[in-house]
Coordinates of C-alpha atoms in Angstrom, one line a residue:
M25 CA 0.0 0.0 0.0
Y26 CA 1.2 3.5 -0.8
F27 CA -0.4 6.8 -0.5
R28 CA 0.5 10.4 -0.6
M29 CA -0.6 13.2 1.7
K30 CA -1.0 16.8 0.5
K31 CA -0.9 19.4 3.2
F32 CA -1.8 23.0 2.2
R33 CA 0.5 25.6 3.5
W34 CA -1.2 28.8 2.4
S35 CA 1.7 31.0 3.4
V36 CA 3.8 29.5 0.6
F37 CA 3.4 31.6 -2.5
V38 CA 4.4 30.2 -6.0
V39 CA 3.2 32.7 -8.6
C40 CA 1.7 36.2 -8.4
L41 CA -0.2 36.7 -11.6
F42 CA -1.7 39.9 -12.9
I43 CA -3.5 40.0 -16.2
S44 CA -4.6 43.0 -18.3
N45 CA -8.2 44.1 -18.1
S46 CA -8.5 44.1 -21.9
I47 CA -8.5 40.4 -22.4
F48 CA -11.7 39.9 -20.4
T49 CA -15.2 40.3 -21.9
Q50 CA -18.5 40.3 -20.2
S51 CA -19.6 36.9 -19.3
T52 CA -22.2 35.0 -17.2
S53 CA -21.3 32.5 -14.4
L54 CA -23.3 30.3 -12.1
L55 CA -23.3 30.7 -8.4
R56 CA -24.1 27.1 -7.2
L57 CA -25.9 27.2 -3.9
K58 CA -28.3 25.0 -2.0
S59 CA -31.1 27.5 -2.8
G60 CA -30.4 26.8 -6.5
N61 CA -28.1 28.0 -9.3
H62 CA -28.0 31.8 -9.7
K63 CA -26.8 33.4 -12.9
L64 CA -24.6 36.5 -12.4
T65 CA -22.9 38.7 -15.0
S66 CA -19.5 40.3 -14.9
N67 CA -20.0 43.9 -14.0
L68 CA -16.7 45.7 -13.0
S69 CA -16.9 48.0 -15.9
E70 CA -20.4 49.4 -14.9
I71 CA -20.6 49.3 -11.1
D72 CA -23.0 51.7 -9.4
E73 CA -21.8 51.9 -5.8
K74 CA -25.3 53.1 -4.6
L75 CA -26.6 49.6 -5.3
F76 CA -24.2 48.3 -2.7
E77 CA -25.5 50.5 0.1
P78 CA -27.6 47.8 1.7
S79 CA -24.4 45.8 2.3
L80 CA -22.5 48.7 4.0
Y81 CA -21.8 48.2 7.7
K82 CA -19.4 50.4 9.7
G83 CA -17.4 51.5 6.7
K84 CA -17.2 48.2 4.9
Y85 CA -19.1 46.5 2.2
Y86 CA -20.0 42.8 2.6
L87 CA -20.3 41.6 -1.0
L88 CA -19.9 38.6 -3.3
V89 CA -17.0 38.7 -5.7
H90 CA -16.1 36.5 -8.7
F91 CA -12.7 35.7 -10.2
H92 CA -11.7 34.4 -13.6
T93 CA -9.2 32.0 -11.9
I94 CA -9.0 31.0 -8.2
P95 CA -6.7 33.6 -6.7
S96 CA -3.3 32.6 -5.4
N97 CA -2.1 33.5 -1.9
A98 CA -0.1 36.3 -3.3
I99 CA -3.1 37.8 -4.9
K100 CA -5.1 37.4 -1.7
Q101 CA -2.4 39.3 0.1
S102 CA -2.3 42.1 -2.5
L103 CA -6.1 42.4 -2.2
L104 CA -5.8 42.6 1.6
R105 CA -3.4 45.5 1.3
I106 CA -5.9 47.6 -0.7
G107 CA -8.8 46.8 1.7
V108 CA -10.3 43.6 0.3
R109 CA -10.5 40.6 2.6
L110 CA -11.8 37.3 1.2
H111 CA -13.9 35.1 3.4
Q112 CA -15.5 31.8 2.5
Y113 CA -15.3 30.2 -1.0
L114 CA -18.5 29.5 -3.0
P115 CA -18.7 27.5 -6.2
E116 CA -17.7 28.3 -8.8
K117 CA -14.9 30.8 -8.2
Y118 CA -16.9 33.1 -5.9
F119 CA -15.9 34.5 -2.5
M120 CA -17.7 36.3 0.2
A121 CA -15.7 39.5 0.6
E122 CA -15.3 42.4 3.0
I123 CA -14.4 45.6 1.1
K124 CA -13.5 49.0 2.5
E125 CA -15.8 51.9 1.7
N126 CA -14.6 54.3 -1.0
I127 CA -12.5 51.7 -2.8
D128 CA -12.1 52.2 -6.6
F129 CA -14.0 49.1 -7.8
S130 CA -12.6 49.4 -11.3
T131 CA -9.1 48.5 -10.0
L132 CA -10.2 45.1 -8.9
S133 CA -9.9 43.7 -12.4
E134 CA -6.2 43.8 -11.9
F135 CA -6.5 40.9 -9.5
L136 CA -8.4 38.5 -11.8
M137 CA -11.7 39.7 -10.5
D138 CA -14.6 40.4 -12.9
G139 CA -17.7 40.7 -10.8
V140 CA -18.9 42.3 -7.5
H141 CA -22.5 41.6 -6.4
L142 CA -24.9 42.0 -3.5
V143 CA -25.4 39.0 -1.3
E144 CA -29.1 38.4 -1.8
P145 CA -31.1 36.9 1.2
A146 CA -31.7 33.8 -1.0
Y147 CA -28.0 33.2 -1.3
K148 CA -27.7 32.7 2.5
M149 CA -30.6 30.3 3.0
S150 CA -30.8 26.5 3.1
R151 CA -33.1 24.9 0.6
S152 CA -36.0 24.4 3.0
L153 CA -35.9 28.1 4.0
Y154 CA -35.6 29.3 0.5
T155 CA -38.6 27.2 -0.7
K156 CA -40.5 27.9 2.6
Q157 CA -40.9 24.1 3.2
Y158 CA -40.4 24.3 6.9
P159 CA -39.9 20.9 8.6
K160 CA -42.4 20.2 11.5
H161 CA -39.7 19.5 14.1
A162 CA -38.4 23.1 13.8
V163 CA -41.7 24.9 13.9
S164 CA -43.6 26.0 17.0
G165 CA -46.7 28.1 16.3
N166 CA -45.5 31.1 14.2
K167 CA -41.9 30.7 15.2
I168 CA -39.1 28.5 13.8
S169 CA -35.8 27.3 15.3
L170 CA -32.8 28.1 13.1
I171 CA -29.0 27.9 13.2
I172 CA -27.3 31.1 12.0
R173 CA -23.7 32.0 11.3
F174 CA -22.2 35.5 11.4
L175 CA -19.2 36.4 9.4
K176 CA -15.9 35.7 11.2
D177 CA -14.8 38.4 13.7
S178 CA -18.1 40.3 13.5
D179 CA -18.4 42.7 16.4
V180 CA -22.2 42.5 16.7
D181 CA -23.8 42.3 20.1
R182 CA -25.9 39.3 19.0
D183 CA -28.5 39.3 21.8
T184 CA -29.3 43.0 21.2
F185 CA -29.2 42.7 17.5
L186 CA -31.5 39.7 17.3
Q187 CA -34.1 41.5 19.5
K188 CA -34.8 43.7 16.4
Y189 CA -36.1 40.6 14.7
E190 CA -38.1 39.4 17.7
A191 CA -35.5 36.5 18.0
K192 CA -33.7 35.1 20.9
I193 CA -30.6 32.9 21.3
V194 CA -31.3 29.4 22.5
A195 CA -27.7 28.1 22.3
A196 CA -24.3 29.3 21.1
N197 CA -21.1 27.7 20.0
S198 CA -18.1 29.9 20.7
Y199 CA -15.8 27.9 18.5
S200 CA -17.8 28.0 15.3
G201 CA -19.6 31.2 16.0
E202 CA -23.0 29.7 15.2
C203 CA -26.1 30.4 17.2
T204 CA -29.4 28.4 17.5
I205 CA -32.2 30.9 17.6
E206 CA -36.0 31.1 17.8
I207 CA -37.5 33.6 15.4
P208 CA -40.9 34.5 13.9
I209 CA -41.1 32.9 10.4
S210 CA -42.1 36.3 9.0
Q211 CA -38.7 37.7 10.0
I212 CA -36.5 35.1 8.3
E213 CA -35.9 37.2 5.1
N214 CA -35.4 40.4 7.1
L215 CA -32.7 38.7 9.2
A216 CA -31.0 37.3 6.0
E217 CA -30.7 40.9 4.6
F218 CA -28.2 41.9 7.4
P219 CA -24.7 42.1 5.8
L220 CA -22.9 40.2 8.6
I221 CA -25.2 37.1 8.5
K222 CA -23.5 34.4 6.5
Y223 CA -25.9 31.5 6.5
L224 CA -29.3 30.3 7.9
E225 CA -30.6 26.8 8.2
V226 CA -33.3 24.9 10.2
I227 CA -32.2 23.0 13.2
P228 CA -31.4 19.3 12.6
M229 CA -33.9 16.6 13.7
P230 CA -33.6 15.3 17.2
A231 CA -30.8 12.7 17.7
V232 CA -31.7 9.0 17.6
P233 CA -29.5 6.0 18.4
E234 CA -28.5 3.9 15.3
D235 CA -28.8 0.3 16.6
I236 CA -31.6 -2.0 15.3
D237 CA -33.2 -3.8 18.1
G238 CA -15.3 -8.0 15.9
Q239 CA -12.3 -7.8 16.5
T240 CA -11.3 -10.4 13.9
N241 CA -13.3 -8.7 11.2
H242 CA -11.3 -5.5 11.6
R243 CA -8.0 -7.3 11.7
I244 CA -7.3 -5.5 15.1
N245 CA -6.6 -8.9 16.6
Y246 CA -3.3 -8.9 14.7
I247 CA -2.0 -5.5 15.8
S248 CA -3.0 -5.9 19.5
N249 CA -1.5 -9.4 19.7
A250 CA 1.5 -9.6 22.0
S251 CA 2.7 -12.8 20.3
V252 CA 3.0 -10.8 17.0
N253 CA 4.1 -7.4 18.2
A254 CA 6.6 -6.9 21.1
V255 CA 4.2 -4.2 22.3
P256 CA 0.5 -5.0 21.8
Y257 CA -1.0 -2.0 20.2
N258 CA -4.1 -1.8 22.3
G259 CA -4.6 2.0 22.6
A260 CA -2.6 2.4 25.8
G261 CA -2.2 6.0 26.6
V262 CA -4.6 7.1 23.9
W263 CA -7.7 9.2 24.8
L264 CA -11.0 8.5 23.0
A265 CA -14.3 10.3 23.4
M266 CA -17.9 9.0 23.0
G267 CA -21.1 10.9 22.7
D268 CA -24.2 8.8 23.5
D269 CA -27.1 8.4 25.9
G270 CA -25.5 9.5 29.1
A271 CA -23.4 7.8 31.8
V272 CA -22.4 4.2 31.2
G273 CA -21.6 1.3 33.5
P274 CA -20.9 0.0 36.0
H275 CA -18.7 -2.6 34.2
I276 CA -15.4 -4.1 35.1
D277 CA -14.3 -3.8 31.5
Y278 CA -14.0 0.0 31.8
S279 CA -12.5 0.0 35.2
G280 CA -9.9 2.8 35.7
R281 CA -10.0 4.0 32.1
M282 CA -13.2 6.1 32.0
D283 CA -14.0 9.7 32.7
L284 CA -17.7 10.4 33.4
S285 CA -17.2 14.0 34.7
S286 CA -18.8 15.7 31.7
V287 CA -21.8 13.5 31.1
G288 CA -25.4 13.5 32.4
S289 CA -27.3 10.6 33.9
S290 CA -27.9 7.4 31.8
S291 CA -31.0 7.2 29.7
G292 CA -30.4 3.7 28.3
D293 CA -27.8 1.0 27.5
H294 CA -27.0 2.1 24.0
G295 CA -23.8 3.9 25.1
D296 CA -22.7 0.9 27.2
H297 CA -22.8 -1.3 24.2
V298 CA -21.0 1.2 22.0
V299 CA -18.2 2.0 24.4
G300 CA -17.5 -1.6 25.0
I301 CA -16.8 -2.1 21.3
M302 CA -14.4 0.9 21.4
M303 CA -12.4 0.0 24.5
G304 CA -13.9 -2.9 26.6
A305 CA -11.2 -5.0 28.3
G306 CA -13.0 -8.4 28.1
N307 CA -12.2 -9.0 31.7
I308 CA -15.1 -11.4 32.3
D309 CA -15.2 -12.8 28.8
P310 CA -12.1 -12.3 26.6
D311 CA -14.1 -13.0 23.5
V312 CA -15.9 -9.6 24.1
Q313 CA -12.7 -7.6 24.1
G314 CA -13.0 -4.2 22.4
M315 CA -10.8 -2.7 19.8
A316 CA -8.6 -0.4 21.9
W317 CA -8.8 -2.4 25.2
G318 CA -6.0 -0.3 26.8
A319 CA -7.3 3.1 25.8
N320 CA -9.0 5.8 28.0
V321 CA -12.4 7.2 27.1
K322 CA -14.2 10.4 28.1
V323 CA -18.0 10.0 27.9
Y324 CA -20.4 12.8 26.9
D325 CA -24.1 13.2 26.0
V326 CA -24.8 12.7 22.3
W327 CA -23.2 15.6 20.3
D328 CA -21.1 17.0 23.2
A329 CA -18.2 14.7 22.3
V330 CA -17.9 16.7 19.0
N331 CA -18.8 20.1 20.5
S332 CA -16.3 19.7 23.4
T333 CA -13.2 18.9 21.2
P334 CA -11.8 22.5 21.3
T335 CA -11.2 21.7 25.0
S336 CA -10.9 17.9 25.2
Y337 CA -8.3 17.8 22.3
F338 CA -5.9 19.7 24.6
N339 CA -7.0 18.2 27.9
P340 CA -7.0 15.2 28.3
G341 CA -5.8 14.9 24.7
V342 CA -8.7 13.3 22.8
V343 CA -7.6 12.2 19.3
V344 CA -10.9 10.5 18.1
T345 CA -14.6 11.0 18.9
S346 CA -17.3 8.4 18.2
T347 CA -21.0 9.2 17.8
S348 CA -23.5 6.5 16.9
Y349 CA -26.6 8.7 16.5
G350 CA -28.5 10.2 13.5
N351 CA -30.5 13.4 13.1
G352 CA -32.2 13.5 9.8
C353 CA -31.8 11.7 6.4
N354 CA -29.9 13.1 3.4
A355 CA -29.5 16.4 5.3
G356 CA -26.6 17.6 3.1
Y357 CA -23.5 19.5 4.2
T358 CA -24.7 21.5 7.2
S359 CA -23.3 24.0 9.6
F360 CA -22.4 21.1 12.0
A361 CA -20.5 19.4 9.2
Q362 CA -18.7 22.6 8.5
T363 CA -17.7 22.8 12.2
A364 CA -16.5 19.2 12.3
D365 CA -14.3 19.8 9.2
Q366 CA -13.0 23.0 10.8
H367 CA -12.1 21.1 14.0
I368 CA -10.1 18.5 12.1
R369 CA -8.3 21.1 9.9
Q370 CA -7.3 23.2 12.9
M371 CA -6.6 20.4 15.3
P372 CA -4.6 18.1 12.9
N373 CA -4.4 15.0 15.2
L374 CA -8.2 14.8 15.6
M375 CA -10.8 12.6 13.9
H376 CA -14.6 12.5 14.3
V377 CA -16.2 9.1 13.6
F378 CA -19.9 8.6 12.9
S379 CA -22.4 5.8 12.2
A380 CA -23.6 6.2 8.6
G381 CA -27.2 5.3 9.6
N382 CA -29.7 2.5 9.3
S383 CA -31.9 3.9 6.6
G384 CA -30.5 1.8 3.8
T385 CA -33.9 1.1 2.2
S386 CA -35.3 4.6 2.6
N387 CA -36.0 7.2 0.0
C388 CA -34.8 10.5 1.5
G389 CA -35.3 12.7 -1.5
Y390 CA -31.8 12.3 -3.1
G391 CA -33.4 11.7 -6.5
A392 CA -32.3 8.1 -7.2
G393 CA -35.2 6.4 -5.5
S394 CA -35.2 4.1 -2.4
G395 CA -31.8 2.8 -1.4
W396 CA -29.6 5.7 -2.3
G397 CA -28.6 9.0 -0.7
N398 CA -29.9 8.2 2.8
I399 CA -26.9 8.9 5.1
T400 CA -28.5 10.1 8.4
G401 CA -27.3 13.5 9.5
G402 CA -25.6 16.4 7.9
I403 CA -22.4 16.2 10.0
K404 CA -21.7 12.8 8.5
S405 CA -21.4 14.5 5.1
G406 CA -18.3 16.2 6.4
K407 CA -15.2 15.8 4.1
N408 CA -12.6 15.2 6.8
V409 CA -14.7 12.9 9.1
L410 CA -15.3 9.2 8.9
A411 CA -18.9 7.9 8.3
V412 CA -19.1 4.1 8.8
G413 CA -21.3 1.5 7.1
N414 CA -22.3 -1.9 8.5
V415 CA -21.1 -5.2 7.1
T416 CA -21.7 -8.7 8.4
S417 CA -18.9 -11.0 9.5
G418 CA -19.2 -12.5 6.1
N419 CA -18.5 -9.1 4.4
L420 CA -22.1 -8.6 3.2
L421 CA -23.6 -5.2 3.4
A422 CA -26.4 -5.1 6.0
G423 CA -29.6 -4.3 4.3
S424 CA -30.3 -1.5 6.8
S425 CA -26.9 0.2 6.3
S426 CA -27.3 3.7 4.9
R427 CA -26.0 4.3 1.4
G428 CA -24.4 7.3 -0.3
P429 CA -23.8 9.5 -2.1
A430 CA -23.7 12.6 -0.1
T431 CA -26.1 15.3 -1.4
D432 CA -23.4 16.8 -3.5
G433 CA -22.3 13.5 -5.0
R434 CA -19.2 12.7 -2.9
I435 CA -18.5 9.1 -1.7
K436 CA -20.3 8.1 1.5
P437 CA -20.0 6.1 3.6
D438 CA -16.2 6.3 3.9
I439 CA -15.5 2.9 5.2
C440 CA -17.3 -0.2 6.6
A441 CA -16.9 -2.4 9.7
N442 CA -18.7 -5.2 11.4
G443 CA -21.9 -3.9 13.0
T444 CA -24.1 -7.0 12.8
Q445 CA -24.8 -9.1 15.9
V446 CA -21.9 -7.6 17.8
N447 CA -21.4 -8.8 21.3
S448 CA -20.4 -6.1 23.8
T449 CA -20.9 -4.7 27.3
L450 CA -24.2 -3.9 29.0
P451 CA -24.7 -2.4 32.5
N452 CA -23.9 -4.3 35.7
N453 CA -21.1 -6.5 34.1
Q454 CA -23.4 -8.0 31.5
Y455 CA -23.0 -8.6 27.8
G456 CA -25.4 -8.7 24.9
R457 CA -25.6 -8.5 21.1
N458 CA -26.8 -5.6 19.0
T459 CA -26.9 -4.7 15.3
G460 CA -26.6 -1.4 13.4
T461 CA -24.1 1.2 12.2
S462 CA -24.1 2.2 15.9
M463 CA -22.0 -0.9 16.4
A464 CA -19.8 -0.4 13.3
A465 CA -18.7 3.1 14.1
P466 CA -17.1 2.3 17.5
G467 CA -15.2 -0.5 15.8
V468 CA -13.6 2.1 13.6
S469 CA -13.0 4.7 16.3
G470 CA -11.5 2.1 18.7
T471 CA -9.3 0.7 15.9
Y472 CA -8.3 4.3 15.1
G473 CA -7.1 4.6 18.8
A474 CA -5.1 1.4 18.6
L475 CA -3.4 2.6 15.4
V476 CA -2.5 5.9 17.0
H477 CA -0.8 3.9 19.8
A478 CA 1.1 1.9 17.1
Y479 CA 2.3 5.0 15.3
R480 CA 3.5 6.5 18.6
E481 CA 5.4 3.4 19.4
L482 CA 7.0 3.4 16.0
N483 CA 7.8 7.2 15.9
N484 CA 9.2 8.1 19.4
G485 CA 5.8 9.1 20.8
V486 CA 4.7 11.4 18.0
T487 CA 1.0 11.4 17.4
P488 CA 0.0 10.9 13.7
S489 CA -2.1 13.5 11.9
S490 CA -5.6 12.4 11.2
D491 CA -5.2 12.8 7.4
L492 CA -2.4 10.2 7.6
V493 CA -4.5 7.7 9.6
K494 CA -7.7 8.2 7.6
G495 CA -5.9 8.1 4.3
A496 CA -4.2 4.8 5.3
M497 CA -7.5 3.3 6.5
L498 CA -9.2 4.1 3.3
N499 CA -6.4 3.0 1.0
C500 CA -5.8 -0.2 2.9
A501 CA -9.4 -1.3 3.3
D502 CA -10.6 -4.6 1.8
D503 CA -12.5 -3.6 -1.4
L504 CA -16.0 -5.0 -1.3
G505 CA -18.9 -4.6 -3.8
N506 CA -18.0 -2.8 -7.0
I507 CA -14.3 -2.4 -7.9
G508 CA -13.1 0.7 -6.2
P509 CA -14.9 3.1 -3.8
D510 CA -18.7 3.0 -4.1
F511 CA -21.8 4.3 -2.4
K512 CA -22.5 1.2 -0.4
F513 CA -19.2 0.2 1.1
G514 CA -17.2 3.4 0.6
W515 CA -13.5 2.3 0.3
G516 CA -14.3 -1.1 1.8
R517 CA -14.0 -3.0 5.1
L518 CA -11.5 -1.7 7.6
N519 CA -8.2 -3.7 7.7
A520 CA -6.0 -2.5 10.6
R521 CA -3.2 -5.0 9.8
R522 CA -2.5 -3.4 6.4
V523 CA -2.6 0.1 8.0
L524 CA 0.0 -1.1 10.5
K525 CA 2.2 -2.3 7.6
V526 CA 2.0 1.2 6.0
F527 CA 3.2 2.7 9.3
E528 CA 6.0 0.1 9.8
N529 CA 7.3 0.3 6.2
Q530 CA 6.7 4.1 5.9
T531 CA 5.0 3.7 2.5
Y532 CA 3.6 7.2 2.6
E533 CA 4.7 10.7 1.9
L534 CA 3.7 14.0 3.5
D535 CA 3.9 16.9 1.1
S536 CA 2.5 20.4 0.4
I537 CA 1.1 22.1 -2.7
S538 CA -0.1 25.6 -3.5
Q539 CA -2.9 26.8 -5.6
G540 CA -2.3 25.9 -9.3
G541 CA 0.8 23.9 -8.5
N542 CA 2.0 20.5 -9.7
N543 CA 4.1 18.0 -7.8
T544 CA 5.8 14.9 -9.2
H545 CA 6.8 11.8 -7.1
T546 CA 8.5 8.6 -8.1
I547 CA 7.6 5.3 -6.3
T548 CA 10.0 2.4 -6.8
I549 CA 8.0 -0.9 -6.8
P550 CA 9.9 -3.8 -5.2
P551 CA 10.2 -7.1 -7.1
G552 CA 7.4 -9.5 -6.7
V553 CA 4.7 -6.9 -6.0
E554 CA 1.6 -7.7 -7.9
K555 CA -0.6 -4.8 -7.0
V556 CA -0.1 -1.2 -5.9
K557 CA -2.8 1.1 -4.6
V558 CA -1.9 4.8 -4.6
M559 CA -4.1 7.5 -2.9
V560 CA -3.7 11.2 -2.6
Y561 CA -5.6 12.4 0.5
W562 CA -5.9 15.8 2.2
N563 CA -8.0 17.3 5.0
D564 CA -10.0 19.9 3.1
Y565 CA -10.8 23.5 4.1
E566 CA -14.3 23.5 5.5
G567 CA -16.9 24.2 2.9
A568 CA -19.6 26.8 2.9
A569 CA -22.9 25.4 4.3
N570 CA -24.9 27.3 1.7
A571 CA -22.8 26.0 -1.2
A572 CA -24.1 23.3 -3.6
K573 CA -20.7 21.6 -3.4
A574 CA -18.8 21.2 -0.2
L575 CA -15.4 20.5 -1.8
V576 CA -13.0 23.5 -1.7
N577 CA -9.7 22.1 -2.9
D578 CA -9.7 19.7 -5.9
L579 CA -6.5 17.6 -6.4
N580 CA -6.1 15.2 -9.3
M581 CA -3.4 12.5 -9.6
T582 CA -2.2 10.7 -12.7
C583 CA 0.3 7.7 -12.4
L584 CA 2.5 6.3 -15.2
L585 CA 4.4 3.0 -15.0
Y586 CA 8.0 2.9 -16.2
T587 CA 9.5 -0.6 -16.4
S588 CA 13.1 -1.7 -16.6
D589 CA 15.2 -4.9 -15.9
A590 CA 16.2 -3.5 -12.5
A591 CA 12.9 -2.2 -11.1
D592 CA 9.6 -0.7 -12.0
D593 CA 8.9 2.9 -11.2
L594 CA 5.5 4.6 -10.8
L595 CA 5.5 8.3 -11.7
C596 CA 2.6 10.1 -10.0
V597 CA 1.8 13.7 -10.8

């Protein structure tokens, strides 16, 4: 197995390109958003600044700008010097922008820009808000519960501001800057007109557990086996986190390795079963040993394992969270997905793992009929996270396991693991069997923890970045179903043994690339190798929740085989 990592270092500049205005002619481009495709025309030659007055706030315009070509970091810095700050990217080649008042708009064409436009309220809305098809779970009387995002670093007193729209804050996330609010339905469009509002969407559906009523299947038995490895890679010293139905236990299999200080009281035994798959010790029954049976775990209520990572990542040092709940079907790339991707990009050793869902036979409006596009929950559509499908011990896809693609066409689930009739812990030192992607996800998150342990042992205590571990997991998975990744199995069934070989043999490269760049790498193939799998993987910049496509950076790879009597070389560009 071999794969290559691309890490984006945006401070590295390659080319600063300026093009004469005269070569550009008026053209129309599509702004691709969840509310639909909007046609906008290049207009720098005929701008009337009075039209931009609704977007003016404290000496700055908040507008939408379009480029002929994605700007390099050098161009972004040049724009910043003249008073133009680019915010989030929107497809295709648009950016939300903050522009100082009294700027000469005609000079912007020197920076590959050809259009500046008002940000219409429709551009900021999710599909259901734009079409006024309000889901029942979000509506109470004449009011609706929404998630809103302000532009980064906005200085608005949000409580006072929202009172103007008869709205109140119900919850706030200081890390992402998003707020959950309750607002009259009649005020939605008025709120969307405010320049510093970036996006509005309805709250997700209430969370529900994703069970339906092994170790060997994931190949974790090899890497945690003391007779194979001098140090059994069982997750010792690694911190995991689980979000579920409250406190778990008591059970001897968790003894001394569990932190319950941040969780509420128990509301069921779903979490007990899930956490046992992650890290149960198998003290009473060794056949029920979990994946990372030496790891520590911090337990939270449902989504708090994700929301708490800006703290838990640093103390006690959580590297992977596991959540086996769903909240809606085919929800698309939501604000929560954006936050999860941001976590992983900014905390590079972190991974979020989710169950893909148990709606495999459902029609959730994707457009391909029943059995497709039914991943349960927007956060699972994240680009940098792992969404896990359910296979049986015989490598058959469980009929209930949710299928992809994501709403924007990307591969989901990412990977599969055994989630059928899994034996695990229950309260009061009991064990029992359960089925669902709820059981598959902790198999992956626990194995992830064991692999972190392995990497640390092999690299003088250094913790691997999540893009390295996830990339190795995907590229080393046992391919099932159609050849290559597909919308049922993702990249296949987890195979920890192969991932360990990647770490041991160092068959990976870490590299960086800048906008518009090309890199070339040569891989020498040892004699006797019959098959080589090469993957390029990167943790992407979080997408815009209102964009039709979540992908921000798009990397393509081409490999050519050169043969000789001495060795074969694979040239990858």
